[in-house]
Short mmCIF file of C-alpha atoms and ligand atoms in Angstrom, two decimals:
data_model
loop_
_atom_site.label_atom_id
_atom_site.label_comp_id
_atom_site.label_asym_id
_atom_site.label_seq_id
_atom_site.Cartn_x
_atom_site.Cartn_y
_atom_site.Cartn_z
CA MET Y 1 30.81 -14.45 6.36
CA SER Y 2 28.92 -17.22 4.11
CA SER Y 3 29.37 -17.65 0.48
CA GLN Y 4 25.64 -17.59 1.09
CA PHE Y 5 25.25 -13.67 2.78
CA ILE Y 6 23.36 -11.48 0.35
CA SER Y 7 24.69 -7.61 0.76
CA PHE Y 8 22.86 -4.96 0.22
CA PRO Y 9 24.15 -1.54 -1.04
CA LYS Y 10 25.71 0.34 1.50
CA ASP Y 11 22.95 3.42 2.94
CA PHE Y 12 20.31 0.54 1.67
CA LEU Y 13 17.07 2.28 3.82
CA TRP Y 14 15.57 -0.51 5.48
CA GLY Y 15 11.85 0.32 6.83
CA ALA Y 16 8.37 -0.79 7.65
CA ALA Y 17 5.15 0.55 6.61
CA THR Y 18 1.57 0.96 8.44
CA SER Y 19 -1.06 3.15 7.50
CA SER Y 20 -3.65 5.48 9.35
CA PHE Y 21 -6.47 3.47 9.40
CA GLN Y 22 -5.21 0.47 10.24
CA ILE Y 23 -3.55 0.49 13.21
CA GLU Y 24 -4.65 4.31 14.97
CA GLY Y 25 -7.79 4.05 16.15
CA SER Y 26 -9.87 6.88 17.72
CA PRO Y 27 -10.77 7.57 14.38
CA LEU Y 28 -13.28 10.60 15.79
CA ALA Y 29 -11.09 11.67 18.87
CA ASP Y 30 -9.99 15.40 19.29
CA GLY Y 31 -12.19 16.61 16.35
CA ALA Y 32 -11.50 14.20 14.35
CA VAL Y 33 -14.67 13.29 11.42
CA SER Y 34 -16.82 10.78 9.74
CA SER Y 35 -15.06 9.27 6.92
CA ASP Y 36 -16.70 6.45 4.39
CA TRP Y 37 -14.23 3.58 6.26
CA TYR Y 38 -15.49 4.93 9.49
CA ARG Y 39 -18.99 4.02 8.10
CA PHE Y 40 -18.29 1.07 6.27
CA THR Y 41 -17.00 -0.43 9.19
CA LYS Y 42 -19.89 0.52 11.25
CA THR Y 43 -22.47 -1.54 8.23
CA PRO Y 44 -23.15 -4.90 9.25
CA GLY Y 45 -21.89 -7.38 6.89
CA ARG Y 46 -19.08 -5.42 5.79
CA ILE Y 47 -16.50 -6.31 7.97
CA LEU Y 48 -15.52 -10.09 8.82
CA ASN Y 49 -16.83 -10.75 12.05
CA GLY Y 50 -18.40 -7.55 12.25
CA GLU Y 51 -14.87 -5.43 13.90
CA ASN Y 52 -13.93 -2.38 13.37
CA ALA Y 53 -11.23 -0.05 13.54
CA ASP Y 54 -12.06 2.56 16.28
CA THR Y 55 -9.38 0.65 18.74
CA ALA Y 56 -6.85 -1.05 16.17
CA CYS Y 57 -3.66 -0.81 17.44
CA ASP Y 58 -4.21 2.25 20.25
CA HIS Y 59 -1.04 4.05 17.73
CA TYR Y 60 -2.61 6.37 18.50
CA HIS Y 61 -2.42 6.86 22.38
CA ARG Y 62 1.01 4.42 21.79
CA TYR Y 63 3.00 5.97 19.30
CA PRO Y 64 5.95 7.04 21.66
CA GLU Y 65 5.82 2.83 22.45
CA ASP Y 66 6.02 1.84 18.70
CA VAL Y 67 8.66 4.69 17.46
CA ALA Y 68 11.07 3.17 20.67
CA LEU Y 69 9.97 -0.62 19.62
CA MET Y 70 11.30 0.73 15.77
CA LYS Y 71 14.66 1.93 17.46
CA GLU Y 72 15.56 -1.40 18.56
CA LEU Y 73 14.35 -3.17 15.51
CA GLY Y 74 17.18 -0.68 13.74
CA LEU Y 75 14.92 0.51 11.19
CA LYS Y 76 15.56 3.27 8.65
CA THR Y 77 12.75 4.47 8.06
CA TYR Y 78 9.05 4.51 8.61
CA ARG Y 79 6.64 4.88 6.48
CA PHE Y 80 2.83 6.12 7.75
CA SER Y 81 -0.20 7.49 6.56
CA ILE Y 82 -1.98 10.69 7.57
CA SER Y 83 -5.67 10.49 7.98
CA TRP Y 84 -7.72 13.01 5.97
CA PRO Y 85 -10.83 13.79 8.11
CA ARG Y 86 -8.25 13.33 11.11
CA VAL Y 87 -6.21 16.92 9.31
CA MET Y 88 -9.65 18.71 7.89
CA SER Y 89 -12.57 18.61 9.20
CA GLY Y 90 -14.28 20.16 6.80
CA ARG Y 91 -13.42 21.63 3.01
CA LYS Y 92 -11.20 24.41 4.70
CA GLN Y 93 -11.17 23.55 8.16
CA VAL Y 94 -7.64 22.80 9.67
CA ASN Y 95 -7.62 20.52 13.24
CA ALA Y 96 -4.70 21.55 14.60
CA LYS Y 97 -5.71 18.75 16.81
CA GLY Y 98 -5.65 16.61 14.25
CA LEU Y 99 -2.02 18.13 12.76
CA ASP Y 100 -0.87 18.55 16.30
CA PHE Y 101 -0.77 14.02 16.44
CA TYR Y 102 1.57 13.93 13.11
CA ARG Y 103 3.98 16.10 14.20
CA ARG Y 104 4.62 14.93 17.39
CA LEU Y 105 5.03 11.24 15.95
CA LEU Y 106 7.33 13.03 12.66
CA GLY Y 107 9.17 14.79 16.09
CA GLU Y 108 9.61 11.43 17.45
CA LEU Y 109 10.68 9.65 14.08
CA ASN Y 110 13.10 12.19 14.03
CA ASP Y 111 14.82 12.12 17.71
CA ALA Y 112 15.42 8.47 17.12
CA GLY Y 113 17.01 9.10 13.67
CA ILE Y 114 14.51 7.04 11.66
CA THR Y 115 13.86 8.38 8.32
CA PRO Y 116 9.72 9.26 7.97
CA ASN Y 117 7.55 8.39 4.53
CA VAL Y 118 4.66 9.81 4.79
CA THR Y 119 1.82 9.32 2.51
CA LEU Y 120 -0.77 11.37 2.36
CA PHE Y 121 -4.12 9.44 1.66
CA HIS Y 122 -4.50 5.35 2.54
CA TRP Y 123 -8.24 5.36 1.60
CA GLU Y 124 -9.95 7.25 4.15
CA VAL Y 125 -12.02 10.16 2.94
CA PRO Y 126 -14.06 12.53 4.58
CA ASP Y 127 -17.49 12.78 4.66
CA TRP Y 128 -17.73 16.58 4.22
CA ALA Y 129 -16.19 15.57 0.57
CA GLU Y 130 -19.58 14.76 -1.56
CA GLY Y 131 -19.15 12.87 -4.39
CA ASP Y 132 -16.27 11.03 -2.81
CA TRP Y 133 -13.99 10.57 -5.67
CA GLU Y 134 -16.74 10.27 -7.90
CA ASN Y 135 -17.13 14.05 -7.97
CA ARG Y 136 -13.94 15.99 -9.80
CA GLU Y 137 -14.13 18.80 -6.54
CA THR Y 138 -12.73 16.15 -4.24
CA ALA Y 139 -9.56 16.31 -6.71
CA HIS Y 140 -9.44 19.60 -5.45
CA ALA Y 141 -10.33 19.46 -1.58
CA PHE Y 142 -7.49 16.72 -1.63
CA ARG Y 143 -4.98 19.28 -3.00
CA ASP Y 144 -6.28 21.72 -0.80
CA TYR Y 145 -5.52 19.52 2.38
CA ALA Y 146 -2.05 18.30 1.12
CA GLU Y 147 -1.17 22.03 0.87
CA ALA Y 148 -2.46 22.49 4.50
CA VAL Y 149 -0.23 19.70 5.73
CA PHE Y 150 2.65 20.75 3.50
CA LYS Y 151 2.82 24.37 5.13
CA ALA Y 152 2.80 22.35 8.81
CA LEU Y 153 5.07 19.67 8.08
CA GLY Y 154 6.16 19.26 4.57
CA LYS Y 155 10.03 20.14 6.67
CA GLU Y 156 9.71 17.54 8.47
CA ALA Y 157 9.94 14.75 6.54
CA PRO Y 158 12.02 14.01 3.03
CA LEU Y 159 9.87 11.49 1.75
CA TRP Y 160 6.51 11.63 0.87
CA SER Y 161 3.63 10.34 -0.95
CA THR Y 162 0.56 11.46 -2.58
CA MET Y 163 -1.11 7.74 -1.94
CA ASN Y 164 -1.61 4.71 -1.53
CA GLU Y 165 -2.68 1.81 -4.46
CA PRO Y 166 -5.18 4.27 -5.70
CA ILE Y 167 -6.26 1.24 -7.70
CA CYS Y 168 -7.75 -0.47 -4.35
CA VAL Y 169 -10.26 2.59 -4.52
CA ALA Y 170 -10.77 2.24 -7.59
CA GLU Y 171 -11.84 -1.03 -8.37
CA LEU Y 172 -12.45 -2.29 -5.18
CA GLY Y 173 -15.09 -0.10 -4.30
CA ARG Y 174 -16.58 -0.35 -7.33
CA LEU Y 175 -16.30 -3.05 -9.27
CA PHE Y 176 -15.60 -5.88 -6.50
CA GLY Y 177 -18.15 -4.24 -3.34
CA VAL Y 178 -15.67 -4.97 -0.95
CA PHE Y 179 -14.47 -1.29 -0.11
CA PRO Y 180 -16.88 1.80 0.55
CA PRO Y 181 -18.64 2.43 -0.93
CA GLY Y 182 -19.46 -0.62 -1.56
CA ARG Y 183 -20.70 -1.40 -5.33
CA ASN Y 184 -19.93 -4.01 -7.69
CA ASN Y 185 -19.64 -3.34 -11.23
CA ASP Y 186 -20.11 0.04 -11.10
CA ARG Y 187 -17.52 0.79 -14.40
CA THR Y 188 -18.65 4.25 -14.83
CA ALA Y 189 -17.97 5.16 -11.06
CA TYR Y 190 -14.38 3.02 -11.60
CA GLY Y 191 -13.83 5.57 -15.01
CA ARG Y 192 -14.51 8.59 -12.58
CA VAL Y 193 -12.51 7.33 -9.46
CA THR Y 194 -9.80 6.63 -11.42
CA HIS Y 195 -9.18 9.45 -13.25
CA HIS Y 196 -10.26 12.23 -10.04
CA LEU Y 197 -7.40 9.98 -8.46
CA ASN Y 198 -5.01 10.79 -11.18
CA LEU Y 199 -5.55 14.17 -11.18
CA ALA Y 200 -5.68 14.54 -7.09
CA HIS Y 201 -2.40 13.17 -7.07
CA ALA Y 202 -0.92 15.95 -10.32
CA MET Y 203 -2.16 18.58 -8.56
CA THR Y 204 -0.55 17.44 -5.03
CA VAL Y 205 2.73 16.99 -6.98
CA GLN Y 206 2.35 20.47 -8.09
CA THR Y 207 1.71 21.95 -5.10
CA TYR Y 208 4.54 20.24 -3.53
CA ARG Y 209 6.51 21.51 -6.18
CA GLN Y 210 5.50 25.59 -6.04
CA MET Y 211 6.53 25.27 -1.95
CA ASN Y 212 9.51 24.12 -2.90
CA LEU Y 213 10.36 22.00 -0.34
CA PRO Y 214 13.56 20.07 0.51
CA GLY Y 215 12.69 16.42 -0.61
CA GLU Y 216 11.13 14.26 -2.42
CA ILE Y 217 7.68 13.19 -3.86
CA GLY Y 218 6.25 10.34 -5.70
CA TRP Y 219 3.46 8.06 -5.76
CA VAL Y 220 2.48 3.92 -4.08
CA HIS Y 221 0.89 1.69 -6.34
CA SER Y 222 -0.53 -1.48 -5.92
CA LEU Y 223 2.12 -3.88 -9.01
CA GLN Y 224 1.05 -7.05 -8.45
CA GLU Y 225 2.38 -7.77 -12.06
CA ILE Y 226 0.22 -9.79 -14.67
CA VAL Y 227 0.96 -13.70 -15.72
CA PRO Y 228 -0.63 -15.20 -18.54
CA ALA Y 229 -1.97 -18.39 -16.85
CA THR Y 230 -1.45 -20.56 -20.47
CA SER Y 231 0.52 -18.97 -23.37
CA GLU Y 232 -3.07 -19.28 -25.40
CA LYS Y 233 -4.29 -16.01 -27.25
CA LYS Y 234 -6.85 -15.06 -25.89
CA ASP Y 235 -5.26 -14.73 -21.92
CA LEU Y 236 -1.93 -13.33 -23.56
CA GLU Y 237 -4.47 -10.89 -24.49
CA GLN Y 238 -6.37 -11.11 -21.40
CA ALA Y 239 -2.73 -10.18 -19.44
CA GLN Y 240 -2.22 -6.91 -21.86
CA LYS Y 241 -5.75 -5.96 -21.03
CA LEU Y 242 -5.22 -6.66 -17.30
CA LEU Y 243 -1.84 -4.85 -17.35
CA GLU Y 244 -3.50 -1.83 -19.39
CA LEU Y 245 -6.46 -1.51 -16.61
CA SER Y 246 -4.22 -2.00 -13.17
CA GLN Y 247 -0.80 0.10 -14.61
CA GLY Y 248 -1.13 1.71 -17.49
CA VAL Y 249 -3.84 3.63 -16.61
CA TYR Y 250 -1.69 5.39 -13.77
CA LEU Y 251 1.65 4.57 -14.77
CA GLY Y 252 0.81 5.52 -18.02
CA VAL Y 253 -0.90 8.52 -18.14
CA GLY Y 254 1.83 9.85 -14.89
CA ALA Y 255 4.19 9.08 -18.23
CA GLY Y 256 2.62 11.59 -20.34
CA ARG Y 257 1.05 8.20 -22.85
CA GLY Y 258 -3.07 9.20 -21.83
CA TYR Y 259 -5.04 6.11 -20.99
CA PRO Y 260 -5.25 3.44 -22.82
CA ASP Y 261 -7.66 2.94 -25.00
CA SER Y 262 -8.92 -0.50 -23.00
CA PHE Y 263 -9.52 1.96 -20.21
CA PHE Y 264 -12.22 4.11 -22.48
CA ASP Y 265 -13.40 0.81 -24.13
CA PHE Y 266 -14.40 -0.92 -20.04
CA ALA Y 267 -15.09 2.19 -18.32
CA GLY Y 268 -16.97 4.81 -21.92
CA LYS Y 269 -15.33 8.28 -21.29
CA PRO Y 270 -15.15 10.05 -17.43
CA GLU Y 271 -18.00 12.23 -17.15
CA GLY Y 272 -16.14 15.48 -17.34
CA TYR Y 273 -13.12 14.66 -18.46
CA ARG Y 274 -10.92 17.27 -20.12
CA GLU Y 275 -8.19 16.03 -22.58
CA GLU Y 276 -5.94 19.13 -20.95
CA ASP Y 277 -6.13 16.81 -17.88
CA LEU Y 278 -3.45 14.70 -19.50
CA LYS Y 279 -1.26 17.28 -18.81
CA THR Y 280 -1.18 17.67 -15.40
CA ILE Y 281 -1.74 14.16 -14.88
CA ALA Y 282 1.97 13.91 -17.01
CA GLN Y 283 4.28 15.23 -14.00
CA PRO Y 284 7.04 13.87 -12.99
CA VAL Y 285 7.84 11.98 -9.81
CA ASP Y 286 10.85 12.04 -7.90
CA PHE Y 287 10.66 8.29 -7.32
CA LEU Y 288 7.81 4.89 -7.50
CA GLY Y 289 6.12 2.95 -4.84
CA VAL Y 290 5.62 -0.91 -4.84
CA ASN Y 291 3.74 -2.51 -3.18
CA HIS Y 292 3.89 -6.23 -4.39
CA TYR Y 293 2.31 -9.31 -2.33
CA PHE Y 294 1.56 -12.15 -5.37
CA PRO Y 295 1.08 -12.51 -9.35
CA THR Y 296 -2.18 -12.18 -10.59
CA TYR Y 297 -2.94 -14.73 -13.27
CA ALA Y 298 -4.84 -13.80 -16.29
CA ARG Y 299 -7.03 -16.42 -17.76
CA TYR Y 300 -9.87 -15.45 -19.60
CA SER Y 301 -12.98 -16.82 -18.09
CA PRO Y 302 -16.24 -14.69 -19.33
CA GLY Y 303 -18.72 -13.78 -16.80
CA PHE Y 304 -15.64 -14.82 -13.19
CA ASP Y 305 -15.47 -11.23 -12.17
CA ALA Y 306 -16.26 -7.81 -13.56
CA PHE Y 307 -12.89 -7.90 -15.63
CA ASP Y 308 -14.28 -11.62 -17.63
CA ASN Y 309 -10.86 -13.21 -15.57
CA ASP Y 310 -10.10 -16.14 -13.48
CA ARG Y 311 -7.29 -15.09 -11.13
CA THR Y 312 -7.20 -18.61 -9.26
CA PRO Y 313 -3.43 -19.98 -8.88
CA PRO Y 314 -2.41 -23.08 -10.25
CA PRO Y 315 -2.65 -26.33 -8.25
CA GLY Y 316 0.81 -26.98 -5.84
CA ALA Y 317 1.40 -22.76 -5.11
CA PRO Y 318 2.54 -21.83 -1.78
CA LEU Y 319 -0.06 -19.32 -0.14
CA ASN Y 320 -0.07 -17.54 2.20
CA ASP Y 321 -3.34 -17.35 4.68
CA LEU Y 322 -5.36 -15.34 2.45
CA ASP Y 323 -4.77 -17.85 -0.67
CA TRP Y 324 -2.25 -15.25 -2.31
CA PRO Y 325 1.01 -17.25 -4.20
CA VAL Y 326 3.98 -16.73 -3.08
CA VAL Y 327 6.12 -16.00 -6.39
CA PRO Y 328 8.94 -14.78 -5.40
CA GLU Y 329 11.12 -13.87 -8.77
CA VAL Y 330 7.67 -11.84 -9.67
CA LEU Y 331 9.21 -8.69 -7.78
CA GLY Y 332 12.97 -9.03 -9.60
CA ASN Y 333 11.36 -8.97 -12.92
CA LEU Y 334 8.66 -6.99 -11.68
CA LEU Y 335 10.88 -4.13 -10.52
CA VAL Y 336 13.54 -3.88 -13.35
CA ARG Y 337 10.41 -3.64 -15.66
CA LEU Y 338 9.14 -1.08 -14.06
CA TRP Y 339 12.53 0.66 -14.63
CA LYS Y 340 12.89 0.02 -18.20
CA ASP Y 341 9.64 1.01 -19.29
CA TYR Y 342 8.66 3.92 -16.88
CA GLY Y 343 12.19 5.79 -16.87
CA TYR Y 344 11.85 5.87 -12.74
CA ARG Y 345 15.14 7.17 -10.98
CA LYS Y 346 14.16 5.77 -7.55
CA LEU Y 347 12.82 3.34 -6.98
CA PHE Y 348 11.04 1.85 -3.40
CA VAL Y 349 9.83 -1.48 -2.04
CA THR Y 350 6.83 0.30 -0.26
CA GLU Y 351 4.88 -2.78 0.97
CA ASN Y 352 5.95 -6.73 0.59
CA GLY Y 353 4.63 -8.98 3.83
CA PHE Y 354 3.31 -12.16 4.74
CA SER Y 355 -0.22 -13.13 6.03
CA THR Y 356 -1.38 -15.51 8.19
CA ARG Y 357 -5.15 -16.16 9.89
CA ASP Y 358 -5.80 -16.45 13.44
CA SER Y 359 -8.66 -18.73 11.81
CA LEU Y 360 -6.35 -20.75 10.12
CA ARG Y 361 -2.88 -20.88 12.86
CA SER Y 362 -2.31 -21.64 16.45
CA PRO Y 363 -0.96 -18.91 18.94
CA ASP Y 364 2.37 -20.67 18.56
CA GLN Y 365 3.01 -20.95 14.92
CA THR Y 366 1.86 -17.17 14.34
CA VAL Y 367 4.85 -16.21 16.26
CA HIS Y 368 6.97 -18.21 15.66
CA ASP Y 369 5.88 -17.12 12.01
CA ASP Y 370 8.60 -19.33 9.83
CA ALA Y 371 6.64 -19.00 6.37
CA ARG Y 372 6.74 -15.14 6.83
CA VAL Y 373 10.99 -15.09 7.32
CA HIS Y 374 10.88 -17.58 4.42
CA TYR Y 375 8.66 -15.17 2.46
CA LEU Y 376 10.79 -12.01 3.59
CA GLY Y 377 13.89 -13.59 3.01
CA THR Y 378 13.38 -15.07 -0.34
CA TYR Y 379 11.46 -11.87 -1.96
CA LEU Y 380 14.12 -9.65 -0.71
CA GLU Y 381 16.69 -12.35 -2.74
CA ALA Y 382 14.52 -11.39 -6.00
CA ALA Y 383 14.80 -7.35 -4.72
CA HIS Y 384 18.72 -7.87 -4.37
CA LYS Y 385 18.93 -9.19 -8.20
CA ALA Y 386 17.19 -6.89 -9.94
CA ILE Y 387 19.01 -4.52 -8.20
CA GLN Y 388 22.09 -5.82 -9.48
CA ALA Y 389 20.51 -5.84 -12.36
CA GLY Y 390 20.57 -2.18 -12.50
CA ALA Y 391 17.15 -1.36 -11.46
CA PRO Y 392 17.53 2.02 -8.33
CA LEU Y 393 15.74 0.09 -5.48
CA LYS Y 394 17.12 2.23 -3.03
CA GLY Y 395 15.07 0.88 -0.20
CA TYR Y 396 12.42 -1.92 1.32
CA TYR Y 397 9.08 -2.30 3.86
CA VAL Y 398 7.92 -4.37 5.26
CA TRP Y 399 4.50 -4.51 5.63
CA SER Y 400 3.52 -4.61 8.45
CA PHE Y 401 5.15 -3.22 11.53
CA LEU Y 402 2.36 -3.79 13.71
CA ASP Y 403 -0.79 -6.47 13.17
CA ASN Y 404 -3.57 -4.67 12.15
CA PHE Y 405 -6.72 -3.84 10.52
CA GLU Y 406 -6.63 -5.20 7.58
CA TRP Y 407 -10.08 -3.68 6.00
CA ALA Y 408 -12.92 -6.02 4.89
CA TYR Y 409 -10.75 -9.11 6.45
CA GLY Y 410 -10.95 -7.06 10.13
CA TYR Y 411 -8.56 -8.80 12.57
CA ASP Y 412 -7.70 -12.23 11.56
CA PRO Y 413 -5.01 -11.95 8.90
CA ARG Y 414 -2.28 -10.64 10.64
CA PHE Y 415 0.55 -9.21 8.43
CA GLY Y 416 3.41 -7.67 11.49
CA ILE Y 417 6.33 -8.43 12.30
CA VAL Y 418 5.65 -7.00 15.83
CA HIS Y 419 2.75 -9.35 17.49
CA VAL Y 420 -0.69 -7.07 18.97
CA ASP Y 421 -2.68 -9.17 21.75
CA TYR Y 422 -5.52 -7.01 20.73
CA LYS Y 423 -6.90 -7.65 24.05
CA THR Y 424 -3.52 -5.88 25.99
CA GLN Y 425 -2.52 -4.23 23.42
CA LYS Y 426 1.09 -5.68 23.99
CA ARG Y 427 3.65 -5.60 21.48
CA SER Y 428 5.83 -8.78 20.87
CA PHE Y 429 9.09 -9.48 18.27
CA LYS Y 430 7.54 -12.58 15.90
CA ASP Y 431 10.47 -14.55 14.84
CA SER Y 432 10.48 -12.07 11.84
CA ALA Y 433 10.90 -9.35 13.61
CA LYS Y 434 14.03 -10.78 14.73
CA TRP Y 435 15.32 -12.20 11.75
CA TYR Y 436 14.65 -7.93 9.97
CA LYS Y 437 16.47 -6.58 12.81
CA GLU Y 438 19.60 -9.17 12.12
CA THR Y 439 19.11 -8.02 8.11
CA ILE Y 440 18.85 -4.25 9.11
CA ALA Y 441 22.34 -5.04 11.61
CA LYS Y 442 24.11 -7.07 8.87
CA ASN Y 443 22.76 -4.73 5.96
CA GLY Y 444 22.41 -8.42 4.28
CA PHE Y 445 21.12 -12.02 5.53
CA ASP Y 446 22.14 -15.45 4.84
CA ARG Y 447 20.74 -17.17 1.84
CA GLY Y 448 21.40 -20.60 3.22
CA ALA Y 449 20.04 -20.63 6.78
CA LEU Y 450 16.07 -19.08 5.81
CA PRO Y 451 13.74 -21.86 7.15
CA LYS Y 452 13.73 -25.38 5.87
CA ASN Y 453 10.39 -26.29 5.04
CA PRO Y 454 8.47 -23.67 5.35
CA SER Y 455 4.42 -23.25 6.79
CA TYR Y 456 3.16 -22.49 3.44
CA ARG Y 457 -0.67 -23.73 2.87
CA TYR Y 458 -0.41 -24.96 -1.02
CA LYS Y 459 -3.29 -24.66 -3.60
CA LYS Y 460 -4.61 -27.64 -3.98
O1 IFM C 1 -3.12 -4.30 4.40
C1 IFM C 1 -2.97 -3.46 3.01
C2 IFM C 1 -2.52 -2.15 2.84
O2 IFM C 1 -3.66 -1.20 3.73
C3 IFM C 1 -2.51 -1.69 1.49
N1 IFM C 1 -1.77 -3.14 0.75
C4 IFM C 1 -2.16 -3.90 0.85
C5 IFM C 1 -2.36 -4.50 3.01
C6 IFM C 1 -2.53 -5.92 2.83
O3 IFM C 1 -3.91 -5.95 2.05
#
């Protein structure tokens, strides 16, 4: 084997991830109800090119074919989410047909020997949940939904996550206006939503424990490490503030440290906030899911955005086609810091991946995706360094298994290792899928064989 071969621990869980709304299509089929995201996609001006997720990858009908592709890739594990509006047609009304879809999917995965890792919330809130996450009652409704899923399917999967990237719901929906309900700089709503998501997460963990289920439960966060843009005091302080607002408000509260003062300074005390909530939220979890793509640069810039921050990457930085900077070593540092700061006994990289855009690349470059292979290889190398430093990283999920509906950007960005032709729904392996398949089979890869001049774009 080459001296540059990077070998992963035995039993390392090699996976790929997706989410319900981004791939399933058929959002109103078989008793599923309308959601905030469904309505958002129908609101003119919200989604690039006026696209929607009515068909997406048609995974709702093609899941057996998709699981067969996962098997062909050699995936050890698959991370997907359950759609709340598909499973609960009302506050107390379970939609048996919706649940049945996930029962069949879990059956296919278990038959294929692929370990399911199930997320209960990847952003669709059913319309019947009045007031959405701004209403404390939604946290209770979510717990009830989770209990219904656990009752029906709890034993079918060993890994459960309460929610994916709550920060996006709070920030992108209430401060940056690009997610439902599409509001800008509504700090009060941002504060309430953050707190209620934390409560929903914690009550769901409590329920899982009370039901004595045999698996493990954790939460999945967007952890885009914060890097001060300069060593000036104002940027160092800005970095600290952003760290508190992006990680302290979730991981810190989960660890029993309460909310940082910066949260109350920014958002005020959420209406209905009770001190005893902090005790509820401080629930030990079995693992932390780390979704990481890029570092966030902290540059204090009054009025630039809701946080007075200008995150523009430095000139010359390699970029993906969404202009996200490619800085692999940050992932290694992040994993080690999360392990040391919070004492998690198990970490997964639950998302990491590279986007190309159809509007910026040729079809050939889209499938012969050397930049994605280079990105995955160098980020995995960084993850491997973190393992060597002691971080308890047990698995890695590439985002994404399939090209899919990238929220407000529609279908222009493609994150998949498997290409989807949206006209025919034909799936085909990109070069990255072939590389990943070989990596899984060998439990590692040759660092020296990664593409030499990956087709990144660069920050001017
Ligand atoms: O597509 C999203 C996913 O839904 C959540 N994490 C980031 C991905 C890429 O933007």
